[in-house]
Short mmCIF file of C-alpha atoms and ligand atoms in Angstrom, two decimals:
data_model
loop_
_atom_site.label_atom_id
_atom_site.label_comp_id
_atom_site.label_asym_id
_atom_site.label_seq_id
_atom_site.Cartn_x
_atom_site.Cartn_y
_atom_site.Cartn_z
CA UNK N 1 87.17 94.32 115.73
CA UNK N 2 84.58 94.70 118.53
CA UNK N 3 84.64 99.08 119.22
CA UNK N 4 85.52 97.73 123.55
CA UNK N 5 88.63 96.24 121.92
CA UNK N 6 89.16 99.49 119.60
CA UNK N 7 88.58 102.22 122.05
CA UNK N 8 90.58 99.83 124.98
CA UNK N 9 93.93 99.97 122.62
CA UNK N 10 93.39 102.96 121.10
CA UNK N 11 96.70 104.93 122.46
CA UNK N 12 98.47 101.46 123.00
CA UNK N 13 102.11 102.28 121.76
CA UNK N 14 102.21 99.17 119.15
CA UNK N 15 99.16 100.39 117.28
CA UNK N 16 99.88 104.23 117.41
CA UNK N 17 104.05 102.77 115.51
CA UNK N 18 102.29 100.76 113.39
CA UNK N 19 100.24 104.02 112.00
CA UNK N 20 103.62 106.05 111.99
CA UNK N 21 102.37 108.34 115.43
CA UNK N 22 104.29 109.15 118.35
CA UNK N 23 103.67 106.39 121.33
CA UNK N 24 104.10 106.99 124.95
CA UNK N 25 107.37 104.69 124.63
CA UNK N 26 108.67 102.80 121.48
CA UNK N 27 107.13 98.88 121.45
CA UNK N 28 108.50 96.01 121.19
CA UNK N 29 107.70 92.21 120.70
CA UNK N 30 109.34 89.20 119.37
CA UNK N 31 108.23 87.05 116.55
CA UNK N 32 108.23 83.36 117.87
CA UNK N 33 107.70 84.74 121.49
CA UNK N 34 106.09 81.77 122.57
CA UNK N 35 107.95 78.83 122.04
CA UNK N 36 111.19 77.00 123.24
CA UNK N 37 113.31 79.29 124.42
CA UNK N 38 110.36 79.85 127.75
CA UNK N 39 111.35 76.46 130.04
CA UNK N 40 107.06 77.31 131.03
CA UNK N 41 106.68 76.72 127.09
CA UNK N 42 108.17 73.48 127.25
CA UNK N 43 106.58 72.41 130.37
CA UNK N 44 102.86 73.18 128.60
CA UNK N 45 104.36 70.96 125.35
CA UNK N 46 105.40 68.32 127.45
CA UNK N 47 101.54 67.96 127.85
CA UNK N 48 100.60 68.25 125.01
CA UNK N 49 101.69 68.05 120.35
CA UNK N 50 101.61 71.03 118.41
CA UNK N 51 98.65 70.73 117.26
CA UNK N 52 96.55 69.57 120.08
CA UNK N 53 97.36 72.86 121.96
CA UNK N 54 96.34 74.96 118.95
CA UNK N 55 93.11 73.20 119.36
CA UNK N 56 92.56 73.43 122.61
CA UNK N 57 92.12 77.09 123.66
CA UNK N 58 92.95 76.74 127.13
CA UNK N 59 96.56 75.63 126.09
CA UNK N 60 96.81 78.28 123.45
CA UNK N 61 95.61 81.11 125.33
CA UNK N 62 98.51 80.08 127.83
CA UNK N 63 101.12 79.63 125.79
CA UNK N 64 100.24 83.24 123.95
CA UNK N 65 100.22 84.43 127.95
CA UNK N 66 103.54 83.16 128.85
CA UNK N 67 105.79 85.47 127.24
CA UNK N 68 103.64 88.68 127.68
CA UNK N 69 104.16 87.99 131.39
CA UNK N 70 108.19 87.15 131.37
CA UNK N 71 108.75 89.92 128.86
CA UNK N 72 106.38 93.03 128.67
CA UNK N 73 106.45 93.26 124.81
CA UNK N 74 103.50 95.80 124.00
CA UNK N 75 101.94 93.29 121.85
CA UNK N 76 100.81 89.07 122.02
CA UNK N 77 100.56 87.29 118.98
CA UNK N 78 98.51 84.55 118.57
CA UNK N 79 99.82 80.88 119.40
CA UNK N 80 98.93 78.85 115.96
CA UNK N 81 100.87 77.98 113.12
CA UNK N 82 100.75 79.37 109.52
CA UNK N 83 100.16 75.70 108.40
CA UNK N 84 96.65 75.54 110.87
CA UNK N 85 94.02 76.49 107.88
CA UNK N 86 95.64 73.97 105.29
CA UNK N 87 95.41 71.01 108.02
CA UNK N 88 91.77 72.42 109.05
CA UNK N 89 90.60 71.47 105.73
CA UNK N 90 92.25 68.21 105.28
CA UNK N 91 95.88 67.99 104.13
CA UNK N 92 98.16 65.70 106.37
CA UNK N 93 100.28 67.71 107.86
CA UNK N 94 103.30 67.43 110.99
CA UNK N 95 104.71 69.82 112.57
CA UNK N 96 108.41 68.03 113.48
CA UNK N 97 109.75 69.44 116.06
CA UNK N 98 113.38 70.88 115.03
CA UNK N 99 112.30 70.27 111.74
CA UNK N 100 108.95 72.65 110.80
CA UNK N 101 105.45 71.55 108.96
CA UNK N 102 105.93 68.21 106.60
CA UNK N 103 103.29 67.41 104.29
CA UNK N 104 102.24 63.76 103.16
CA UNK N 105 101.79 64.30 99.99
CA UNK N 106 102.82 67.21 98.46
CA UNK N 107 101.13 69.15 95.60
CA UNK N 108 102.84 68.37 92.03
CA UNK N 109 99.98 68.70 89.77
CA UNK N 110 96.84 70.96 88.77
CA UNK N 111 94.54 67.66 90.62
CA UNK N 112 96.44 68.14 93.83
CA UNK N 113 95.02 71.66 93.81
CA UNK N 114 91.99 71.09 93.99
CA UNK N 115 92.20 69.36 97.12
CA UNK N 116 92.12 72.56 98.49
CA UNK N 117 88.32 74.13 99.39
CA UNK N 118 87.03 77.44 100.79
CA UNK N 119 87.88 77.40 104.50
CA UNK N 120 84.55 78.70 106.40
CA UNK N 121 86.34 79.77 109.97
CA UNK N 122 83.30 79.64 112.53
CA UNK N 123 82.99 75.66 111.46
CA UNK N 124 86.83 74.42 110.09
CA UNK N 125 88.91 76.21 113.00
CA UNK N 126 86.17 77.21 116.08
CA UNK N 127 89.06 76.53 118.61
CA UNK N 128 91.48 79.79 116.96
CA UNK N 129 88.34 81.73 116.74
CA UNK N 130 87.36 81.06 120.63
CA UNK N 131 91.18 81.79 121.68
CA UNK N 132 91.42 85.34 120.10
CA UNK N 133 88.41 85.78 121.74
CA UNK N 134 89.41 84.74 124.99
CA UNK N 135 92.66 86.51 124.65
CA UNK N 136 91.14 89.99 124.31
CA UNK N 137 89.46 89.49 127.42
CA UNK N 138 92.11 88.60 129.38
CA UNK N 139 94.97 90.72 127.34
CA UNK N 140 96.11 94.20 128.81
CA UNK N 141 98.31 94.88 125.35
CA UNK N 142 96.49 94.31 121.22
CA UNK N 143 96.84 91.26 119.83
CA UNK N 144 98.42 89.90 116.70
CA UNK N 145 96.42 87.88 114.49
CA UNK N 146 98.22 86.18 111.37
CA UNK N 147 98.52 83.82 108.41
CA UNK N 148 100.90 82.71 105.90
CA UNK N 149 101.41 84.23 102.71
CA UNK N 150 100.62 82.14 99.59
CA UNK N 151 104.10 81.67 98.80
CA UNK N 152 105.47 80.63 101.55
CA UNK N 153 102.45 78.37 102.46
CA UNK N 154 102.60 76.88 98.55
CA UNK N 155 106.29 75.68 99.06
CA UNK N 156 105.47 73.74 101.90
CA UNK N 157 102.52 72.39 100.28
CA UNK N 158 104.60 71.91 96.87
CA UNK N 159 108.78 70.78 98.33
CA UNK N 160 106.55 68.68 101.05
CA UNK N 161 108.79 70.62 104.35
CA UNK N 162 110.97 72.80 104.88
CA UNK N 163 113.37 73.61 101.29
CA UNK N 164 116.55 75.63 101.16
CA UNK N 165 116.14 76.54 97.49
CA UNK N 166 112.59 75.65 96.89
CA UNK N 167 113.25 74.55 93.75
CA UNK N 168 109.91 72.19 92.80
CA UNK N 169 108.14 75.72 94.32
CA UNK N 170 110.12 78.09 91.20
CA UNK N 171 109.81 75.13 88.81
CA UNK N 172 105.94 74.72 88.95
CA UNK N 173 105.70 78.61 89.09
CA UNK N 174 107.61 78.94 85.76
CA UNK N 175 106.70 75.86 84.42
CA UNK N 176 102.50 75.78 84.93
CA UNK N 177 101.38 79.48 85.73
CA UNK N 178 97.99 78.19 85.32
CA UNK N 179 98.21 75.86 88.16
CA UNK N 180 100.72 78.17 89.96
CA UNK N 181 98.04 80.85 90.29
CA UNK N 182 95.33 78.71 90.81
CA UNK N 183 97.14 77.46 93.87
CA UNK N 184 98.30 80.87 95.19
CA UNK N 185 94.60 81.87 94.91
CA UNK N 186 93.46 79.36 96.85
CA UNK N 187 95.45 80.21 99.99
CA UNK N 188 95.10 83.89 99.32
CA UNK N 189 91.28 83.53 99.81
CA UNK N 190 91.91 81.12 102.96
CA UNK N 191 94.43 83.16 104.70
CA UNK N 192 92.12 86.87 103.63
CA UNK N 193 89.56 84.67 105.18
CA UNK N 194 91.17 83.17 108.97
CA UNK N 195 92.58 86.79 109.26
CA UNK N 196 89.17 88.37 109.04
CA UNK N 197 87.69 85.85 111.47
CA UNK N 198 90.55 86.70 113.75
CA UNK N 199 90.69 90.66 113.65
CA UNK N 200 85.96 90.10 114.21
CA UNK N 201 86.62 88.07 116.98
CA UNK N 202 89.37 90.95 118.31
CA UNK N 203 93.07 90.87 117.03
CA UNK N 204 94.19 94.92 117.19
CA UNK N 205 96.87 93.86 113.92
CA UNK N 206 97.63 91.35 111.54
CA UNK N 207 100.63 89.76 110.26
CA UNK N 208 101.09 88.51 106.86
CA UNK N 209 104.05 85.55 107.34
CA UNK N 210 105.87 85.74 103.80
CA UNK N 211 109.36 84.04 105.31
CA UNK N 212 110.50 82.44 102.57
CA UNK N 213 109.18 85.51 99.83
CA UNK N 214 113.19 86.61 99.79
CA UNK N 215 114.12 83.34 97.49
CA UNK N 216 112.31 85.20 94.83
CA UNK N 217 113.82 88.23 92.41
CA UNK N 218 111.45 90.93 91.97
CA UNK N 219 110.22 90.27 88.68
CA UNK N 220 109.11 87.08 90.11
CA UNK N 221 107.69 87.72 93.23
CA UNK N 222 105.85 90.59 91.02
CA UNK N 223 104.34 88.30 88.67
CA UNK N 224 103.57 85.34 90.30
CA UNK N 225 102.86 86.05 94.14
CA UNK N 226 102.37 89.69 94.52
CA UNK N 227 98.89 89.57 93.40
CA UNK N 228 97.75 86.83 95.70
CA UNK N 229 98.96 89.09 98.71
CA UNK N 230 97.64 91.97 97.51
CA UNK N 231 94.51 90.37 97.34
CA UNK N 232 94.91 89.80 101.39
CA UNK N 233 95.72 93.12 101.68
CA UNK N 234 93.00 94.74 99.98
CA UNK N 235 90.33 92.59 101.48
CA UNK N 236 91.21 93.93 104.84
CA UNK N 237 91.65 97.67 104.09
CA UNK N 238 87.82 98.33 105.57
CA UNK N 239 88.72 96.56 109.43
CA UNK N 240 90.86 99.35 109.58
CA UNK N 241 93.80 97.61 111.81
CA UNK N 242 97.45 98.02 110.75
CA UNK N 243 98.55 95.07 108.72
CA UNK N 244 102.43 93.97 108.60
CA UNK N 245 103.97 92.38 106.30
CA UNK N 246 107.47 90.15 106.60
CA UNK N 247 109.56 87.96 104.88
CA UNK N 248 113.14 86.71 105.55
CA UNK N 249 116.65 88.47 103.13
CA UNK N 250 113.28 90.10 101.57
CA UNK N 251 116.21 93.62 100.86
CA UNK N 252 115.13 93.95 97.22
CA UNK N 253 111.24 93.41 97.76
CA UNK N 254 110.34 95.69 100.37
CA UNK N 255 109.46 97.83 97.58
CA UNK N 256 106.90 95.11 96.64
CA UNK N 257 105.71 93.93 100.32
CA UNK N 258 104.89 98.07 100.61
CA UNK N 259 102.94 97.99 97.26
CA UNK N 260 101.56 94.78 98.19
CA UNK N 261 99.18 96.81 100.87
CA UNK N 262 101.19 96.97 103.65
CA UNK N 263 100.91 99.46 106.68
CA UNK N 264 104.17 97.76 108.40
CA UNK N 265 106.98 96.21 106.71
CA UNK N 266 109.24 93.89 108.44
CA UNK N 267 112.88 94.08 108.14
CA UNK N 268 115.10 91.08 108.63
CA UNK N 269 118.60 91.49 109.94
CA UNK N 270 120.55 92.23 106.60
CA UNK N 271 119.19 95.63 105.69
CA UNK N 272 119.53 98.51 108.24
CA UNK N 273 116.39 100.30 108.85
CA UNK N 274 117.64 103.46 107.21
CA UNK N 275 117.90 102.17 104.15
CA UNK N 276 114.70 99.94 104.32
CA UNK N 277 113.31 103.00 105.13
CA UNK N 278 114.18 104.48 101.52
CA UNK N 279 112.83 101.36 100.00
CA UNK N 280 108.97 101.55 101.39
CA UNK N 281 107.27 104.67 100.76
CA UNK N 282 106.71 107.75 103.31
CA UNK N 283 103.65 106.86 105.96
CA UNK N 284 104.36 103.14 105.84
CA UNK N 285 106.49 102.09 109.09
CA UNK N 286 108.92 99.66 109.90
CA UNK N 287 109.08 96.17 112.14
CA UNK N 288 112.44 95.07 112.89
CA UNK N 289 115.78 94.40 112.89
CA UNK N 290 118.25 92.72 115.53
CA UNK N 291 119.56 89.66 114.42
CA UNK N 292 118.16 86.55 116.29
CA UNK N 293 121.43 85.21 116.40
CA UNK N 294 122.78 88.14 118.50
CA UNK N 295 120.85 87.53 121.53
CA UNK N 296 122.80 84.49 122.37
CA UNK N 297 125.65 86.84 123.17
CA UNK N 298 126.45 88.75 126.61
CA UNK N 299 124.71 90.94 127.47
CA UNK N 300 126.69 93.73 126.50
CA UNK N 301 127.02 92.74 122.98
CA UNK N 302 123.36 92.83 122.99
CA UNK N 303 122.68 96.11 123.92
CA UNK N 304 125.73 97.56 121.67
CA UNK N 305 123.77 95.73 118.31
CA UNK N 306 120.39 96.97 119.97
CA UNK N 307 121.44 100.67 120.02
CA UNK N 308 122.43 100.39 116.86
CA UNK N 309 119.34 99.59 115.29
CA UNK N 310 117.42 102.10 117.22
CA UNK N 311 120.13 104.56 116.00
CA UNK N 312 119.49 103.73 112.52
CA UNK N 313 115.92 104.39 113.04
CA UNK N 314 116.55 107.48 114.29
CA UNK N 315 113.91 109.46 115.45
CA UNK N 316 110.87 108.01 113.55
CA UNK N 317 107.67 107.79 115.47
CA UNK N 318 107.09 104.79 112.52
CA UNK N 319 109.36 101.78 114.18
CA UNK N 320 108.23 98.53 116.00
CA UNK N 321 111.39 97.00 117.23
CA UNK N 322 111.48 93.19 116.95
CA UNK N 323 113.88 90.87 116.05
CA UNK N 324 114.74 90.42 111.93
CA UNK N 325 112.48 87.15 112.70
CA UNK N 326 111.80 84.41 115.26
CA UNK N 327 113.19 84.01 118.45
CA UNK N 328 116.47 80.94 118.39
CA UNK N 329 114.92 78.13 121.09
CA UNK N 330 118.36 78.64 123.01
CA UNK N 331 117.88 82.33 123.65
CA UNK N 332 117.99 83.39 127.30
CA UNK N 333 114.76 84.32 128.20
CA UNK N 334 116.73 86.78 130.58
CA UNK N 335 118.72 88.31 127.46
CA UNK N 336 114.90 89.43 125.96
CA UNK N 337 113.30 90.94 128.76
CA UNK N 338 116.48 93.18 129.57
CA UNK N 339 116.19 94.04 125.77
CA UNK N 340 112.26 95.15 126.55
CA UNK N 341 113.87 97.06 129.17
CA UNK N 342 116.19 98.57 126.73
CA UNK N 343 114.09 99.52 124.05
CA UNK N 344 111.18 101.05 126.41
CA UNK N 345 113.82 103.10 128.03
CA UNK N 346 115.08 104.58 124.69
CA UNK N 347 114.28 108.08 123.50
O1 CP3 K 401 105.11 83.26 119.21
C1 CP3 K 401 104.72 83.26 118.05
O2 CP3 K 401 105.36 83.78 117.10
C2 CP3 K 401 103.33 82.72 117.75
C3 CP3 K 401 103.20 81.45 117.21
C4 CP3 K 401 103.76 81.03 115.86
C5 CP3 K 401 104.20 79.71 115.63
N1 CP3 K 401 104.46 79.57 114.30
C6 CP3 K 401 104.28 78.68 116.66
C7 CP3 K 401 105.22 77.55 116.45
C8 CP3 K 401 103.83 81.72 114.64
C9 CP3 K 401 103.53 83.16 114.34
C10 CP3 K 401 104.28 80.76 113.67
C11 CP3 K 401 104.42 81.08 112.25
C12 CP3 K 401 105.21 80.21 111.40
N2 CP3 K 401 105.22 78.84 111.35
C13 CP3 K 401 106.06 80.67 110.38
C14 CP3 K 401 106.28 82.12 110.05
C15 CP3 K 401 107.24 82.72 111.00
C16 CP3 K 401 108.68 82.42 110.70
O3 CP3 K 401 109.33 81.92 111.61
O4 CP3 K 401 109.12 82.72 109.60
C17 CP3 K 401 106.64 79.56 109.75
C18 CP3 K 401 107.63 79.58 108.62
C19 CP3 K 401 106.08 78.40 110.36
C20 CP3 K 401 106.34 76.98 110.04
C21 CP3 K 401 106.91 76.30 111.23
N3 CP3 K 401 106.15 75.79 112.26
C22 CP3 K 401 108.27 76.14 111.57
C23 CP3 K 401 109.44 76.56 110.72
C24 CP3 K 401 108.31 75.53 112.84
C25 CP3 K 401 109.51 75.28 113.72
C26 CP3 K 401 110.05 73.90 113.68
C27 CP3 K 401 111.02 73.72 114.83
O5 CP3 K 401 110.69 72.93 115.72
O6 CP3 K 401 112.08 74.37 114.84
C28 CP3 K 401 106.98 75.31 113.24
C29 CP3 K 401 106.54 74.75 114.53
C30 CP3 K 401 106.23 75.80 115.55
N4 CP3 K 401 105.30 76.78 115.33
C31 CP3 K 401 106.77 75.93 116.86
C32 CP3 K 401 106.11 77.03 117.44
C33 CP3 K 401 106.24 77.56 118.83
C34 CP3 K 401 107.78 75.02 117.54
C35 CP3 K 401 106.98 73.79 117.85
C36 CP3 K 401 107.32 72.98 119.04
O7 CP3 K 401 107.03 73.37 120.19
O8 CP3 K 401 107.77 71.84 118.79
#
């Protein structure tokens, strides 16, 4: 990160949770924050596919904009998709809309590995490389950079879209290690890559995207996927920025997204934060936890399942409050900047 960005963010409440220190106020932001549920989102995608406004920084520094304006979260994230470096090097990829990334031809066998290269940044995705930097120059709060984790990334390479049981993911894990690891290993070193590019060019944080880590049991996730992430982890200790990492019904990993290098752990709905807390070791903080779901209720339901998770937090300086993960597209855009409101105002 460029030392203007460092020394502009320095006491920015989102960094100083994310190292477990007292903040002027406790942050907030929203995973998904851009997206559907803004009608100003949907007016920029009338004009443009998914893709096209990745590539096109003008479009993606908007859409990263629009809901720092409407909500005052205390952090952007960038607009891109975890599916972005895959595409950038050649795999057919769609992003259906309602439906999430669907690959061509998905990867079966050792040979479709290999279709996967080295992903050099500055030439296979300039136009996420000139947004971040365009971002920090216009941003007043740090920005997120991210990728997604090698599992998570694999089974939509391997099930071809979007799988409730990623089944074809487990079997080729179990049944060809060799090939397994040789594909986890290959997006390890292209998502350790796009995040360095991003935090040199000026994201304040990272994300690691692991949603769909939580189909695995430990053992598994231990053996076949922890040491690809660790490998992220590790190979962005010296940048120095706090690095998160979530998955979705992840309750018996967070032990394992902790070890995995972590500085942040994200928390999905279904564990309160007390008890996560118990499961990641002391000095390593918390993202989370309201439901998605409940911020399609009143208002007052809201707040009543808001306090709660800032109860079960307690007092520790060591909490980003988000939701347990994105943002529904029928969420009130009202109903989220009320709960900024909320959550700034709390002791
Ligand atoms: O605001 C932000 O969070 C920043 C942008 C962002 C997007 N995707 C934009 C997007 C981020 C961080 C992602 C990450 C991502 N993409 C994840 C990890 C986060 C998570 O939700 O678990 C995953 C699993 C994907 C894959 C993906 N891409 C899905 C499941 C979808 C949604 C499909 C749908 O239409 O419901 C996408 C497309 C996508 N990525 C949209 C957005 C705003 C919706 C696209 C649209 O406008 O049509």
């Amino acid at each position: 990160m460029p030392p203007a960005v460092r020394d502009r963010f320095a006491d920015a409440p989102f960094l100083r949770a994310c190292r477990g220190e007292a903040a002027a106020h406790k942050p907030v932001w929203f995973m998904r924050q851009a997206g559907r549920a803004l009608p100003e989102y949907r007016a920029l995608r009338e004009k443009a596919g998914m893709f096209e406004m990745i590539r096109t920084p003008e479009l993606a520094v908007e859409a990263t904009l629009q809901p720092v304006r409407r909500y005052g979260v205390d952090a952007a994230i960038l607009f891109s998709d975890i599916v972005v470096p895959v595409e950038a090097i050649g795999i057919r990829i769609e992003l259906k809309p309602g439906v999430g990334p669907v690959i061509d031809q998905p990867f079966r066998t050792a040979a479709d590995v290999e279709r996967l290269r080295p992903i050099e940044p500055e030439a296979d995705i300039p136009y996420v490389i000139e947004t971040v930097r365009a971002l920090v120059g216009e941003l007043d709060v740090p920005l997120i950079g991210f990728a997604g984790a090698p599992f998570t990334v694999a089974s939509y390479l391997v099930e071809g879209g979007p799988s409730r049981d990623h089944a074809r993911t487990k079997a080729l894990m179990h049944e060809d290690p060799a090939t397994w690891h040789a594909l986890v290993d290959a997006l390890a070193d292209m998502a350790l890559a796009t995040l360095r590019a991003q935090v040199e060019a000026g994201a304040s944080a990272i994300q690691l995207f692991d949603s769909w880590a939580g189909a695995l049991n430990p053992d598994d996730y231990r053996q076949h996927v922890l040491p690809a992430s660790s490998r992220i982890f590790a190979g962005l200790a010296d940048l120095g920025v706090p690095r998160i990492h979530f998955g979705v019904a992840t309750g018996e990993l967070l032990p394992l997204l902790a070890e995995a290098g972590a500085d942040v752990v994200g928390v999905d709905w279904r564990v309160p934060l007390r008890a996560a807390r118990s499961r990641v070791p002391a000095g390593v903080a918390l993202q989370g936890n309201l439901d998605p779901a409940i911020c399609l209720a009143d208002w007052p339901v809201v707040e009543a399942e808001a306090r709660k998770v800032l109860a079960s937090n307690g007092e520790h300086p060591g909490h980003v409050f988000n939701l347990g993960h994105g943002v529904l597209p029928d969420t009130d855009p009202d109903t989220l900047a009320r709960l900024v409101e909320l959550v700034h105002s709390s002791p």
